[in-house]
mmCIF file of C-alpha atoms in Angstrom:
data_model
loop_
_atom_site.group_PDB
_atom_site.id
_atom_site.type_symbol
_atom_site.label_atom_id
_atom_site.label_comp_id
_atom_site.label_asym_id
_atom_site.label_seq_id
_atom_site.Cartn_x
_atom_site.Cartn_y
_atom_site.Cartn_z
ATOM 1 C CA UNK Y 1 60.953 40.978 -61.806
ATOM 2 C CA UNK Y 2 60.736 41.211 -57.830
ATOM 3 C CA UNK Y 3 63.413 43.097 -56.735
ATOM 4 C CA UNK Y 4 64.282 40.862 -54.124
ATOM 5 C CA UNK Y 5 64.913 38.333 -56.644
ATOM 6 C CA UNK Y 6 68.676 36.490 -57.682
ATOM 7 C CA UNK Y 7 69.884 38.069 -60.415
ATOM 8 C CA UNK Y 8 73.010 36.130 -62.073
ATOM 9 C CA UNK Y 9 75.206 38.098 -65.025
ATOM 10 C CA UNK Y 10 77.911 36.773 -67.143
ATOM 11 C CA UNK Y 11 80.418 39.880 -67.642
ATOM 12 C CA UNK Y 12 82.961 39.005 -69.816
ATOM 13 C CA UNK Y 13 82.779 34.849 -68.726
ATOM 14 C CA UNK Y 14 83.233 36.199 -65.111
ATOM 15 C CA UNK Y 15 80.045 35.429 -63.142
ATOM 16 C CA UNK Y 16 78.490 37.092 -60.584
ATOM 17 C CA UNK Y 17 75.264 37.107 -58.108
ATOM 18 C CA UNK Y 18 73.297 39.877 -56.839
ATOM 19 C CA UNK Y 19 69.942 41.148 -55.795
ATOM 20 C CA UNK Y 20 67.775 42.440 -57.992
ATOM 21 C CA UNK Y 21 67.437 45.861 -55.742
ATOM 22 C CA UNK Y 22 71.310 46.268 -56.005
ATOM 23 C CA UNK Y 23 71.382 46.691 -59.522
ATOM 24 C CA UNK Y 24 68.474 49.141 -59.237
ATOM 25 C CA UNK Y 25 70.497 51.545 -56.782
ATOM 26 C CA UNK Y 26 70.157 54.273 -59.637
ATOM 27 C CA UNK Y 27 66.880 54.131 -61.601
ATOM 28 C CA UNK Y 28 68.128 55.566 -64.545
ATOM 29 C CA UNK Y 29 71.331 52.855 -65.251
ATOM 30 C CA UNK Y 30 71.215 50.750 -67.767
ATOM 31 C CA UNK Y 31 72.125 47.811 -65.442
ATOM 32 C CA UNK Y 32 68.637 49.043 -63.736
ATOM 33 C CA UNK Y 33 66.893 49.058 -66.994
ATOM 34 C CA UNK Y 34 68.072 45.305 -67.541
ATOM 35 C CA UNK Y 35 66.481 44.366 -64.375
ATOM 36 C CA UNK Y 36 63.650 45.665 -66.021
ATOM 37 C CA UNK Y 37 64.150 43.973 -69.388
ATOM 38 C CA UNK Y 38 64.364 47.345 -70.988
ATOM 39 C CA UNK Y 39 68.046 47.480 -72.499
ATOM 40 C CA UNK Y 40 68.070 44.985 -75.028
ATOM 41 C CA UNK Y 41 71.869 44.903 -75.262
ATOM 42 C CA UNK Y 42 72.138 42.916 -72.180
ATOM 43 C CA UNK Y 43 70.884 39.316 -73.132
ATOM 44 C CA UNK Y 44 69.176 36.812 -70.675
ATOM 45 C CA UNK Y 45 71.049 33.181 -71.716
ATOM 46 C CA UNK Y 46 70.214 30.138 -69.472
ATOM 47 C CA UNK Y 47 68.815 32.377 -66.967
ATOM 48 C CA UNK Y 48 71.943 34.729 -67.117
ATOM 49 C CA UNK Y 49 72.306 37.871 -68.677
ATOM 50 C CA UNK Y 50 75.441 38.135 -71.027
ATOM 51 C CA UNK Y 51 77.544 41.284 -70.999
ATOM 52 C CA UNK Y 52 80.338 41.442 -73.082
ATOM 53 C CA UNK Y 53 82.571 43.819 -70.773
ATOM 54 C CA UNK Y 54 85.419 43.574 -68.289
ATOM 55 C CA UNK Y 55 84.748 41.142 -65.670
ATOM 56 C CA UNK Y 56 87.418 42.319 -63.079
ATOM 57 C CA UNK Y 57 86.741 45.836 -63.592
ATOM 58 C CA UNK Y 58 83.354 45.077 -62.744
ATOM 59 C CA UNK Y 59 83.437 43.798 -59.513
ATOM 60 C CA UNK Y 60 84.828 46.841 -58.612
ATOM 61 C CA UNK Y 61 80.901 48.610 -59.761
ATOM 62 C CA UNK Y 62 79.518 45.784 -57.841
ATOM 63 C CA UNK Y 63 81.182 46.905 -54.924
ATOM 64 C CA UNK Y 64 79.982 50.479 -55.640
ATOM 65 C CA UNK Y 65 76.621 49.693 -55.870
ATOM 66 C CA UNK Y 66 76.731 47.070 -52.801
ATOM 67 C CA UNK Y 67 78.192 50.003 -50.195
ATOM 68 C CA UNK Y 68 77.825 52.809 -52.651
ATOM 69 C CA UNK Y 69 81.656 53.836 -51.903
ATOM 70 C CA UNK Y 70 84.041 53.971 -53.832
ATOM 71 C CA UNK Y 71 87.099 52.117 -52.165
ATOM 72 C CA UNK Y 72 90.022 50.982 -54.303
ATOM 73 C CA UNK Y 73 92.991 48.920 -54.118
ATOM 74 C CA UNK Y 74 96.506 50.724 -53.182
ATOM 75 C CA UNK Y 75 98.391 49.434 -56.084
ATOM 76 C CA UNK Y 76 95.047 50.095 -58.476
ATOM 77 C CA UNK Y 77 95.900 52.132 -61.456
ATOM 78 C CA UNK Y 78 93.398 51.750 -64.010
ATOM 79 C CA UNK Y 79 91.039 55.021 -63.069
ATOM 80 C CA UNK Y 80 90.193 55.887 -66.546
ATOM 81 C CA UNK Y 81 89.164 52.465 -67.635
ATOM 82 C CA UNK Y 82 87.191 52.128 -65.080
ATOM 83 C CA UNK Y 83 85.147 55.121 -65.425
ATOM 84 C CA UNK Y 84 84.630 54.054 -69.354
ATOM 85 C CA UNK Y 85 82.577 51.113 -67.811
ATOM 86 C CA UNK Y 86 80.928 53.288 -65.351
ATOM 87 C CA UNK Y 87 79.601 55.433 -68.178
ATOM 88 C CA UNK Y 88 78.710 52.687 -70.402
ATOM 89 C CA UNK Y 89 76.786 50.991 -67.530
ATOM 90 C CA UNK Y 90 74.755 54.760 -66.864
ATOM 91 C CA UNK Y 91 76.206 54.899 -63.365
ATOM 92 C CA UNK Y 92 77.644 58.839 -64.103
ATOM 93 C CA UNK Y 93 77.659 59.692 -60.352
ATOM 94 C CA UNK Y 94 80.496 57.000 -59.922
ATOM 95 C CA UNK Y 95 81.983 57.971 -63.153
ATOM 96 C CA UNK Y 96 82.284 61.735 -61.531
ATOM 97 C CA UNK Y 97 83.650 60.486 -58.516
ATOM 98 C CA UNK Y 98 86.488 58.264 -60.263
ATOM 99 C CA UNK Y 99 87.197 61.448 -62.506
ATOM 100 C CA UNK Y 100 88.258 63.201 -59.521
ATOM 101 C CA UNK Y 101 90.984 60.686 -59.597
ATOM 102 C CA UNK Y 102 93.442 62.879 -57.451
ATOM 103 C CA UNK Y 103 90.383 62.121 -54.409
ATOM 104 C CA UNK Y 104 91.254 58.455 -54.578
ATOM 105 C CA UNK Y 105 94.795 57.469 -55.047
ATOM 106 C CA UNK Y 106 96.766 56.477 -52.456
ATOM 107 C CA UNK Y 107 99.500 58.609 -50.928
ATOM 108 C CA UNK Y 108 102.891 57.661 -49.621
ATOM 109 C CA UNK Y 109 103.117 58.777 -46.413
ATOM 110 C CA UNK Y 110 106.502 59.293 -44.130
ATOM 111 C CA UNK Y 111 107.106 58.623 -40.516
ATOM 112 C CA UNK Y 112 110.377 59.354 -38.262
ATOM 113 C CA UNK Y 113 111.259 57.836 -35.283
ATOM 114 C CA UNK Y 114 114.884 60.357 -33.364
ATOM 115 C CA UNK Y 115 115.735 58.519 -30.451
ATOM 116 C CA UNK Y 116 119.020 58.971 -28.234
ATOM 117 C CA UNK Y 117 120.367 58.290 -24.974
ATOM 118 C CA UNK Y 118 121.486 60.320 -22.306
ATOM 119 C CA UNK Y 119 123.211 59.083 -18.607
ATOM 120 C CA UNK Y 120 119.885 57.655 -17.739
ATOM 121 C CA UNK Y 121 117.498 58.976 -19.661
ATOM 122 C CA UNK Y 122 116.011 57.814 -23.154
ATOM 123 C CA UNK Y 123 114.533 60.770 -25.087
ATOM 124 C CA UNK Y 124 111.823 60.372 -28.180
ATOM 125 C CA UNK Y 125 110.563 62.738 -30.780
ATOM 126 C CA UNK Y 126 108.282 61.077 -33.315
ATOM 127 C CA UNK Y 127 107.855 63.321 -36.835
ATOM 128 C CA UNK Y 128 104.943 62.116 -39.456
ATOM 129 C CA UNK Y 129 103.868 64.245 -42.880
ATOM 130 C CA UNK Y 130 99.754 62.298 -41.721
ATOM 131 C CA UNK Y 131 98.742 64.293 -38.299
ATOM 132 C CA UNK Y 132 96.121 61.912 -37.874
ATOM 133 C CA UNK Y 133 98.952 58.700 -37.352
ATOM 134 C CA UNK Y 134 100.569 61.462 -34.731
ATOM 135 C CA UNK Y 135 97.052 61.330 -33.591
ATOM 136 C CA UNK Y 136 96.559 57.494 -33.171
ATOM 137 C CA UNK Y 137 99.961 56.866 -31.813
ATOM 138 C CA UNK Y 138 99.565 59.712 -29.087
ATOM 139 C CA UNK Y 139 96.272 57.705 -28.289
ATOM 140 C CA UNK Y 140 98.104 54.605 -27.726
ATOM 141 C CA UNK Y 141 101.358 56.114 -26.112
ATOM 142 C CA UNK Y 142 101.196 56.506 -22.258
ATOM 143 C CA UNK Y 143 104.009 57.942 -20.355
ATOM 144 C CA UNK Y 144 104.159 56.955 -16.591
ATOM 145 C CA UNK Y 145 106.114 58.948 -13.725
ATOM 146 C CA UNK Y 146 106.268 57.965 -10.140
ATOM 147 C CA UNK Y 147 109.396 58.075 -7.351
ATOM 148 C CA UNK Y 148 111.565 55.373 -7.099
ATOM 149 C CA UNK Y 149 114.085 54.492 -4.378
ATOM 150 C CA UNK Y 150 118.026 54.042 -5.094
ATOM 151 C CA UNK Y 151 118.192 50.734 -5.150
ATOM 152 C CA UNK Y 152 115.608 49.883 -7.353
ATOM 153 C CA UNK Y 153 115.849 52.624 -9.998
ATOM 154 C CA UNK Y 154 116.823 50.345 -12.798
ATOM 155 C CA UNK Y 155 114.214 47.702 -12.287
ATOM 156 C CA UNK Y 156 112.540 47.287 -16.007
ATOM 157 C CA UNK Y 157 109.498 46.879 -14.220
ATOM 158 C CA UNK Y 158 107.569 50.126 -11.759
ATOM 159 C CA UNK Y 159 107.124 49.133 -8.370
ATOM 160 C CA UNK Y 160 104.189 48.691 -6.476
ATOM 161 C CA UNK Y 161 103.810 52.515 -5.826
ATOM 162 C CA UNK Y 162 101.378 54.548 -7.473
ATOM 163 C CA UNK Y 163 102.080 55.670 -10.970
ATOM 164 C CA UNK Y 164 101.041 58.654 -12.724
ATOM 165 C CA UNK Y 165 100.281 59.245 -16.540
ATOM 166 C CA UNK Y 166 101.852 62.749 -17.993
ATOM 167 C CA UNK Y 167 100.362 64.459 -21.162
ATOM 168 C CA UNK Y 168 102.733 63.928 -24.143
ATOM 169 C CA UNK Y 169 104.728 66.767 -25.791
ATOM 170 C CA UNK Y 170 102.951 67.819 -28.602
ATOM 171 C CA UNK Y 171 105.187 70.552 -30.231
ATOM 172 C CA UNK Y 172 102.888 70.732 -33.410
ATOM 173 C CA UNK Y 173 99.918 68.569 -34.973
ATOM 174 C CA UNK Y 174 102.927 66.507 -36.875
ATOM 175 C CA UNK Y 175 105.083 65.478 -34.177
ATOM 176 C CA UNK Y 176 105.447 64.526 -30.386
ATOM 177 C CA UNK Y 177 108.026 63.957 -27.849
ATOM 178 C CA UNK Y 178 108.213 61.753 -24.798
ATOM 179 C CA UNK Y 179 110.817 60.406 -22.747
ATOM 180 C CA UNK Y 180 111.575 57.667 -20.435
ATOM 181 C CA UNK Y 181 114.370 56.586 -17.737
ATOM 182 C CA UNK Y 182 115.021 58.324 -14.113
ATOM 183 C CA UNK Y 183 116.599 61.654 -12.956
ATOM 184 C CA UNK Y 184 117.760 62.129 -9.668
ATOM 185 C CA UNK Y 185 115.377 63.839 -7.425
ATOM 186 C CA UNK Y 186 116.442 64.317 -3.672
ATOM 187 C CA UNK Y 187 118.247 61.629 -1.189
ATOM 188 C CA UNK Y 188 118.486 57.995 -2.465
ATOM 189 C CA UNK Y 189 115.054 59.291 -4.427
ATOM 190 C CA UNK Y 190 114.403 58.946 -8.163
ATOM 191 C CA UNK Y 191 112.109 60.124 -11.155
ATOM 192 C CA UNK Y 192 111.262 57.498 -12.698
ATOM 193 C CA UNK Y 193 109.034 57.226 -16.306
ATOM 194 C CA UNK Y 194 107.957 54.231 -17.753
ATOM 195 C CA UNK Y 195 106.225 54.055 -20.897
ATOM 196 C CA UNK Y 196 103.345 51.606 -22.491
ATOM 197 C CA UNK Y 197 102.429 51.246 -25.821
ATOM 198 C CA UNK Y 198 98.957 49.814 -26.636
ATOM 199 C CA UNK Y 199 97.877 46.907 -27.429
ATOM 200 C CA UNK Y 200 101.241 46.300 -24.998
ATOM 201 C CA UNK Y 201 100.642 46.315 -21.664
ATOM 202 C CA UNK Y 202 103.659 46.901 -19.986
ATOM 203 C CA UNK Y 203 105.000 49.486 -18.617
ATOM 204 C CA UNK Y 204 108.897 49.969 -19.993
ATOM 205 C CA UNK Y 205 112.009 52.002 -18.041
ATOM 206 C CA UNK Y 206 114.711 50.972 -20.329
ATOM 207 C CA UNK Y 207 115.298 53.001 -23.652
ATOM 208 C CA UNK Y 208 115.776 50.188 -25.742
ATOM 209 C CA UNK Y 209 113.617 48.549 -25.079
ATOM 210 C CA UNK Y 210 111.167 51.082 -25.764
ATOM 211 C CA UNK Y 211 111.927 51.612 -28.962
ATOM 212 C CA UNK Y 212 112.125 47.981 -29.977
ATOM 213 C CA UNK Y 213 108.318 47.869 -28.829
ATOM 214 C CA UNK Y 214 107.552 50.976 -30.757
ATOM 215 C CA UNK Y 215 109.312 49.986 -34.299
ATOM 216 C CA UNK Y 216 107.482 46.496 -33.728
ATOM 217 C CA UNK Y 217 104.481 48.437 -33.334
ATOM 218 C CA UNK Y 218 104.915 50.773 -36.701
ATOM 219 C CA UNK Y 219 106.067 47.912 -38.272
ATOM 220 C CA UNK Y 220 102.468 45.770 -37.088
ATOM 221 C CA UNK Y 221 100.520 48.885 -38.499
ATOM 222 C CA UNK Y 222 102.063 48.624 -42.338
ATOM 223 C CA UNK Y 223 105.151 50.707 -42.070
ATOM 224 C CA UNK Y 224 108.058 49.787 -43.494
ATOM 225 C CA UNK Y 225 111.858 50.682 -42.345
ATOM 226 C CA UNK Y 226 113.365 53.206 -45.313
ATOM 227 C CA UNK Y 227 116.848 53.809 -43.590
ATOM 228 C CA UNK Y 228 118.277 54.394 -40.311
ATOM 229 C CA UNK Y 229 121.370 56.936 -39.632
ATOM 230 C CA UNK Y 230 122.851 58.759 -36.567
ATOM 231 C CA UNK Y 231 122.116 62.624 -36.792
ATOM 232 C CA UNK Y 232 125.184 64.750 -36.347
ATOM 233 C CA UNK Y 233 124.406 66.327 -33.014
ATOM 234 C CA UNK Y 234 125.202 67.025 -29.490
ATOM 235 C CA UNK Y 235 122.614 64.219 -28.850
ATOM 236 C CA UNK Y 236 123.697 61.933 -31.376
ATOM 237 C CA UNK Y 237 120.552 60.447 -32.196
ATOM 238 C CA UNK Y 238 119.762 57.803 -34.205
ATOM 239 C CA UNK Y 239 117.225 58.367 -37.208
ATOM 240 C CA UNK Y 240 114.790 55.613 -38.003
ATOM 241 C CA UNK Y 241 112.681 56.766 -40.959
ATOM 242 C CA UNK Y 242 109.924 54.366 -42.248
ATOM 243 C CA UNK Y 243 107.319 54.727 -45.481
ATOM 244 C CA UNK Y 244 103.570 53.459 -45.963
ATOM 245 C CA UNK Y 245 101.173 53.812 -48.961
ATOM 246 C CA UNK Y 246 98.574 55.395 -46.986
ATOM 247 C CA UNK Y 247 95.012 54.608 -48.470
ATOM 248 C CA UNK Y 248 92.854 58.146 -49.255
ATOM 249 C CA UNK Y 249 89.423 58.330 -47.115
ATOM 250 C CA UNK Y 250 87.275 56.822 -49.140
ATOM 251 C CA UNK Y 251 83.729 58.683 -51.543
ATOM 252 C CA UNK Y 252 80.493 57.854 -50.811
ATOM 253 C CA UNK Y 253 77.241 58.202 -52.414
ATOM 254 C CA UNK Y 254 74.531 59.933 -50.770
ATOM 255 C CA UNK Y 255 71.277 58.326 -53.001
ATOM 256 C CA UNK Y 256 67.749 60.219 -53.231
ATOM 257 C CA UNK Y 257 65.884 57.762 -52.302
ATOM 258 C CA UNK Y 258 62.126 59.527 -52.279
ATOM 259 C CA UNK Y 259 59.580 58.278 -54.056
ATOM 260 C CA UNK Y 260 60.038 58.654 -57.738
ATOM 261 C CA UNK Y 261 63.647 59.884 -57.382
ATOM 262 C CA UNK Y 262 65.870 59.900 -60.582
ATOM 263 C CA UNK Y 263 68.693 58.379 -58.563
ATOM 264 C CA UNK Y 264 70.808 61.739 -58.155
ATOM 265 C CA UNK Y 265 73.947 61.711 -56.494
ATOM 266 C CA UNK Y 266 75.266 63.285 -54.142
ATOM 267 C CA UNK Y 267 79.694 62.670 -53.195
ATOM 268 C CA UNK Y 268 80.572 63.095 -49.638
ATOM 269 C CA UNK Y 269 83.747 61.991 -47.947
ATOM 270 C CA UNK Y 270 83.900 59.530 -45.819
ATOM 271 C CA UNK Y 271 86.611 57.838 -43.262
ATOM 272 C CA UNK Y 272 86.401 54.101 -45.163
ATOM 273 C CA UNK Y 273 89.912 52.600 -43.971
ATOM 274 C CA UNK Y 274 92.643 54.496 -41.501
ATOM 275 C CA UNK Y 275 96.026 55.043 -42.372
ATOM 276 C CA UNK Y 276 96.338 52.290 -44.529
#
């Protein structure tokens, strides 16, 4: 058989279509043998070969073979199951990977927004347990200063005068801090700090509304509000915590692929999906 030809199998009365070449990713698999009508087990029936194994749990090793990652559900649970079929199809590089089950579950991961007001200033400190969300939200946070006369210091909007982006706080890889508001300066002259929050592209002054843009925005990227509470201090700050089952960077397959290569393995990881 060509093995750019249409393979069809029947796995457990769930049917599937494929290339020929995908089910010969690794030489040595009995799905590759099949191709090669050299596992008798597998049984060609109207044009369709006949397995008698899970269906769903083998769309999963279709995907394998198709991107030759292994990337699985958040809620999946059946590791061990899966890996059964993996060894019964000869595919032991992907059983190895899904024994290293630890590698691909998903992990809940914790975000805390502290905000509180003070006179005219709105102060933020952002907390995560993932330093790469701290990451992506730095990357989208922009903090604005520029002066701003009396009369005008309360405008939600800046003025026409020029504005210019500060560095955030970054106390530690897990956290950052960033304010906005005005502060007096000198005469009828203010500090003023606006902040924008991508894919937003305003530029905000007032507190709250600030942080309604930024728990839309947590809540846009899968988060999920936990509990709010006011933290007993000076500051009195409120406490917004949120939770999100954070997806684990996904294992890939690095595949010989020189001539008359036994189809070993290799497991790398890879960045498949981030965050969620």
């Amino acid at each position: 058989m060509s093995s750019q030809e249409v393979v069809v199998l029947s796995v457990g009365g769930v049917r599937f279509v494929t290339r020929a070449s995908t089910l010969q990713q690794f030489p040595q698999s009995r799905l590759a043998r099949m191709v090669s009508d050299d596992d008798r087990e597998f049984k060609l029936v109207n044009g369709e070969y006949f397995v008698d194994r899970d269906g769903t749990l083998f769309s999963y090793i279709m995907d394998f073979l198709r991107t030759l990652q292994v990337s699985l559900p958040t809620d999946f649970s059946d590791y061990q199951r899966l890996q059964r079929e993996a060894e019964f199809y000869g595919l032991y590089p992907l059983a190895n990977l899904l024994s290293q089950e630890h590698l691909l579950k998903p992990r809940l991961e914790i975000l805390e927004v502290r905000f509180s007001l003070q006179e005219m200033q709105a102060f933020f400190r952002i907390f995560g347990s993932c330093s790469t969300t701290i990451e992506a939200l730095a990357e989208q946070i922009t903090v604005f200063t520029g002066q701003q006369s009396g009369q005008g210091w309360n405008s939600p909007f800046p003025s026409q005068k020029t504005l210019v982006p500060l560095p955030l706080e970054r106390p530690s890889h897990h956290d950052m801090v960033f304010m906005c508001g005005t502060e007096y300066s000198a005469g009828d002259q203010f500090v003023a700090r606006y902040v924008s929050i991508k894919p937003d592209k305003r530029k905000l002054i007032n507190g709250t509304n600030v942080l309604g843009l930024l728990l839309d925005t947590l809540l846009k990227d899968g988060f999920h509000l936990i509990s709010t509470r006011t933290v007993p201090s000076e500051e009195k700050a409120e406490c917004y915590t949120f939770e999100r089952m954070k997806r684990a960077a996904g294992l890939a397959i690095m595949v010989n692929q020189t001539p008359g290569s036994s189809g070993v393995a290799q497991a790398r990881r890879s960045q498949v999906q981030k965050g969620k």
